[in-house]
mmCIF file of C-alpha atoms in Angstrom:
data_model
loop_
_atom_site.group_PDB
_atom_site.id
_atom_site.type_symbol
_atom_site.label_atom_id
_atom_site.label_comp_id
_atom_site.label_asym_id
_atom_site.label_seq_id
_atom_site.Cartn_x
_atom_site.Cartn_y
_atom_site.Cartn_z
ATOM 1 C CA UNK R 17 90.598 108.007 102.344
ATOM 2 C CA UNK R 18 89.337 106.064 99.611
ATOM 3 C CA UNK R 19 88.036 102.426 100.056
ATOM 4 C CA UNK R 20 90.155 101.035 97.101
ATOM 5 C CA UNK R 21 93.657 102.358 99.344
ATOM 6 C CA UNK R 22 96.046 99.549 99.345
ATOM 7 C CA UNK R 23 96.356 98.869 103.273
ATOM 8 C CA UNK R 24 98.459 96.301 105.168
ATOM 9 C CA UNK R 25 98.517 95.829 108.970
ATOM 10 C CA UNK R 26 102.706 95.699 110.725
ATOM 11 C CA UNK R 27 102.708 94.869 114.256
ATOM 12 C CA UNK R 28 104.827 93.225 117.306
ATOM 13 C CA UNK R 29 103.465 91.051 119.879
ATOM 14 C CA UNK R 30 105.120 89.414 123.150
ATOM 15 C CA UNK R 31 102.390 87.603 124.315
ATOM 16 C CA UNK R 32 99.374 87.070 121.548
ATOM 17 C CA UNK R 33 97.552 89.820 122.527
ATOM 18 C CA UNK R 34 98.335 92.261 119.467
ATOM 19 C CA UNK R 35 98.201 89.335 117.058
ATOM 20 C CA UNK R 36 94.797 88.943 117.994
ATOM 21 C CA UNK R 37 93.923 92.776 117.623
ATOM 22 C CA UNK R 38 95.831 92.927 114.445
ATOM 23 C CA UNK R 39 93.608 89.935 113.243
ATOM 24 C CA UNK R 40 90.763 91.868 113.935
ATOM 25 C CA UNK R 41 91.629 94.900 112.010
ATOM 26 C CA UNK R 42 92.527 92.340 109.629
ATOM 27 C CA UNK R 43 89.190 90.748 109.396
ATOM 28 C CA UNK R 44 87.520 94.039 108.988
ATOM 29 C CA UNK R 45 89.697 95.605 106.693
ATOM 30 C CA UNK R 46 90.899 93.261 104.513
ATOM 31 C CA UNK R 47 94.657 94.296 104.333
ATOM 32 C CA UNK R 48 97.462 92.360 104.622
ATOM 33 C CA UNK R 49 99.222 91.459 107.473
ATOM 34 C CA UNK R 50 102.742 90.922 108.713
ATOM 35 C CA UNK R 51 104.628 90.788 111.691
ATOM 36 C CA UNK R 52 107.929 92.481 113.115
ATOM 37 C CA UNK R 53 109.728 90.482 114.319
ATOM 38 C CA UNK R 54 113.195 91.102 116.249
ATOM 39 C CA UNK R 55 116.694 89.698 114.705
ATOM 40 C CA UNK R 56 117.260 88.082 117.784
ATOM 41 C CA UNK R 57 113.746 87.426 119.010
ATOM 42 C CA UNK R 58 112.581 88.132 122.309
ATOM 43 C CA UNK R 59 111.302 85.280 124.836
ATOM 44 C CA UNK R 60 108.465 83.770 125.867
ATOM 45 C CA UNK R 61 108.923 84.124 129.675
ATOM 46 C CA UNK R 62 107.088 87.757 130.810
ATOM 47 C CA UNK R 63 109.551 88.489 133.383
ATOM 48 C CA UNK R 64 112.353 88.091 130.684
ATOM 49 C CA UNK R 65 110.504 89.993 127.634
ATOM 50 C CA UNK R 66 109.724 92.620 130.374
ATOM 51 C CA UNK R 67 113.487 93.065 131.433
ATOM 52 C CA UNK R 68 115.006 93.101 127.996
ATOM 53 C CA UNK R 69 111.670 95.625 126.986
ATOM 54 C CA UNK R 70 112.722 97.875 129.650
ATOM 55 C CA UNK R 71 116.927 97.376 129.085
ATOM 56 C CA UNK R 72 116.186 98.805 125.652
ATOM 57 C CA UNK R 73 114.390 101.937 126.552
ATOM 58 C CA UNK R 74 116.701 102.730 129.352
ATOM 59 C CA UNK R 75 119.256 102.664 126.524
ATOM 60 C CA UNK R 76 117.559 103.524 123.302
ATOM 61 C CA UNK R 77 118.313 100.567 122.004
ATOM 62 C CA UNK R 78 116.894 100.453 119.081
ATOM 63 C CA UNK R 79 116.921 96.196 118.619
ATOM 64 C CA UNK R 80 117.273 95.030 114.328
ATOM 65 C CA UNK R 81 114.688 93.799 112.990
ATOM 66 C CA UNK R 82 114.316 90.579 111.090
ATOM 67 C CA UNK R 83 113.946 92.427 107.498
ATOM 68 C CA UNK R 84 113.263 89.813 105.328
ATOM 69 C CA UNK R 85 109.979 89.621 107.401
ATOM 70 C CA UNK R 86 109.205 93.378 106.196
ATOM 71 C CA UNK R 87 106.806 93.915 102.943
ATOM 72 C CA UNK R 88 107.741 96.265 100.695
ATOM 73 C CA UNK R 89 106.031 99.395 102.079
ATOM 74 C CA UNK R 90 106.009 101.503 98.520
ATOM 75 C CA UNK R 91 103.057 98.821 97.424
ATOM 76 C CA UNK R 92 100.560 100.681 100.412
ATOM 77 C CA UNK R 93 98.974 103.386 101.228
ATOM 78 C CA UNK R 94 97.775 103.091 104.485
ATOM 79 C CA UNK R 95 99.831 101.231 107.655
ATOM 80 C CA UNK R 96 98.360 100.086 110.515
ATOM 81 C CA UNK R 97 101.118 99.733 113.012
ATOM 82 C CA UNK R 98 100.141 97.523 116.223
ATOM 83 C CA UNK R 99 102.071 97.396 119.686
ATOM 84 C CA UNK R 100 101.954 96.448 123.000
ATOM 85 C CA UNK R 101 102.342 99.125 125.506
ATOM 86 C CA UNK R 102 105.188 99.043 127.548
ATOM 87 C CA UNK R 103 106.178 101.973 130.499
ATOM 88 C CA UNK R 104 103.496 104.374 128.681
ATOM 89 C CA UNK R 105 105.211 103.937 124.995
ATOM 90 C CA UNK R 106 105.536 101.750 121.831
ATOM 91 C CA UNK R 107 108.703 99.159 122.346
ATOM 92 C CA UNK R 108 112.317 99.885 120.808
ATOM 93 C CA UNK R 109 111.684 97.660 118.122
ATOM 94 C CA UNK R 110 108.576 100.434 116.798
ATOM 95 C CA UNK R 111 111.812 102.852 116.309
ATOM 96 C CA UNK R 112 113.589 100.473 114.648
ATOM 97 C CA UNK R 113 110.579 100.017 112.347
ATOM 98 C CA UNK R 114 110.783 104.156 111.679
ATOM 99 C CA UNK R 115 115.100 103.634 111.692
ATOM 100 C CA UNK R 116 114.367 101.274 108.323
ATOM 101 C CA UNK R 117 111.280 102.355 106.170
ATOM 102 C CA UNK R 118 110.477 105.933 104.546
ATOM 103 C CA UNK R 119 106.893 106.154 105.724
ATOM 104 C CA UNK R 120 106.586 109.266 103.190
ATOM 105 C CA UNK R 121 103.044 110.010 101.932
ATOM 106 C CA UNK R 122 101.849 107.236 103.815
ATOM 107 C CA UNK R 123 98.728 107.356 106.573
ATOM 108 C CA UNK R 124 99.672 105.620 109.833
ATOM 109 C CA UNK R 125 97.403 104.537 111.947
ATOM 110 C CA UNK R 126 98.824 103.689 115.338
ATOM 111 C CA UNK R 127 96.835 100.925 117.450
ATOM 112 C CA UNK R 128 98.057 99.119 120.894
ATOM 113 C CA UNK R 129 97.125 96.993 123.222
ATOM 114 C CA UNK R 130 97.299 97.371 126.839
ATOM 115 C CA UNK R 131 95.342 96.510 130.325
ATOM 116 C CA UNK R 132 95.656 100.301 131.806
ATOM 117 C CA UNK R 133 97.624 102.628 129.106
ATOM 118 C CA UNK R 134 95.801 104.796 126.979
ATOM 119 C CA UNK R 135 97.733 105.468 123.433
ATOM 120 C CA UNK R 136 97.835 109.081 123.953
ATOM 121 C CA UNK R 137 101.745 109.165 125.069
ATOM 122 C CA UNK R 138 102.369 106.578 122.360
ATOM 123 C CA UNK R 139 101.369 109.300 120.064
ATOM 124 C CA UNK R 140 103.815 111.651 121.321
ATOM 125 C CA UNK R 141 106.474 109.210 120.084
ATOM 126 C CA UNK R 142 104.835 108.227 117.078
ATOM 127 C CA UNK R 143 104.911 112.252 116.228
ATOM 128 C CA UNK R 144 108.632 112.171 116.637
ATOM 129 C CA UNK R 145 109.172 108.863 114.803
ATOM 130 C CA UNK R 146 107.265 110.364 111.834
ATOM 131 C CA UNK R 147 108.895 114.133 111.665
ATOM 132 C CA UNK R 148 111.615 112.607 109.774
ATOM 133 C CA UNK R 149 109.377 111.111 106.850
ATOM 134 C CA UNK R 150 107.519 113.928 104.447
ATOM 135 C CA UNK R 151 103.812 113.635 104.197
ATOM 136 C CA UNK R 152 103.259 111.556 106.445
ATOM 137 C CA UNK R 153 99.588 111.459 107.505
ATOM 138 C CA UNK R 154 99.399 109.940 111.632
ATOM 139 C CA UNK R 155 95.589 109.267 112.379
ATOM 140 C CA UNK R 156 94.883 109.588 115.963
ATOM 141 C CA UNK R 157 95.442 106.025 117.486
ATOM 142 C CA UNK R 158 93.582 103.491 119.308
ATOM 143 C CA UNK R 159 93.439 100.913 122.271
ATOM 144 C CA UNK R 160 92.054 97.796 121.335
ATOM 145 C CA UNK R 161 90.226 96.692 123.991
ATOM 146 C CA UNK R 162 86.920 95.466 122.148
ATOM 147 C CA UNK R 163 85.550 95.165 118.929
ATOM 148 C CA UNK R 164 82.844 97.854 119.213
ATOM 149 C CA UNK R 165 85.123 100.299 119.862
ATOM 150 C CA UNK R 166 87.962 99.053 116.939
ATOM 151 C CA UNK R 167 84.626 98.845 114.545
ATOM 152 C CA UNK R 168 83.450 102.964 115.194
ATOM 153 C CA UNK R 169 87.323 103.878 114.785
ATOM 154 C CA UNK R 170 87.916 102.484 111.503
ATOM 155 C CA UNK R 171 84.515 103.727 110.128
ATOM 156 C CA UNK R 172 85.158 107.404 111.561
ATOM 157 C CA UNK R 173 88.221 106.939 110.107
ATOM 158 C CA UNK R 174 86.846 105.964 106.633
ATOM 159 C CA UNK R 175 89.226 102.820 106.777
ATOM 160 C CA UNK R 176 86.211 100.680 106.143
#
């Protein structure tokens, strides 16, 4: 990947936690930085953001997004796409990120945040979110947890 790819950084946080990853990346990449937000947004109490979290997946609810929060996604060439994990997987509102923008002949780079998941069943969905779009290039993901470890990803990934 060249250095001169136009990146920007897409996430959704519940409790601060990815912001503060995302800010990271931010700082050390440069790209810009948005985030997803939910049309009706979820709320601040854990117990509640947990219950609706977990209502959705039951379900598949796939909850709409605030758009006009979205960037236009043609203008980049690499997205960083940031999540907590929740029961071993990305939150509904991830899928309805994938429901509303082509990520064709785009690199993804998946990144979470979580006190005991690793992101390697995250990845499983992200492979079945991106099946849909052509070309899409999914870089193995990471869980921030420190910023040695976010540092030696993005350089082995060439995203710095």
């Amino acid at each position: 990947m060249a250095a001169d790819n136009k990146k920007v950084i897409i996430y959704f946080t519940s409790s601060g936690t990815t912001k503060r990853a995302a800010e990271k990346i931010q700082q050390a990449t440069h790209a810009d930085i948005f985030e997803l937000q939910a049309a009706e947004p979820y709320p601040q109490d854990y117990e509640a953001v947990a219950a609706r979290g977990k209502k959705e997946m039951d379900s598949k609810t796939h909850p709409e997004i605030a758009e006009d929060e979205l960037p236009d996604f043609s203008k980049y060439d690499e997205i960083f796409v940031g999540f907590p994990t929740w029961w071993s997987q990305p939150p509904m509102i991830i899928h309805s990120l994938f429901d509303v923008v082509d990520f064709s002949g785009k690199t993804v780079i998946p990144f979470t945040t979580s006190m005991s998941s690793t992101i390697d069943d995250s990845m499983l969905v992200f492979d079945e979110m991106t099946a849909k779009d052509n070309g899409v290039k999914l870089t193995d993901g990471i869980r921030y947890d420190n910023d040695g470890n976010l540092s030696n990803f993005l350089k082995r990934n060439n995203l710095i």
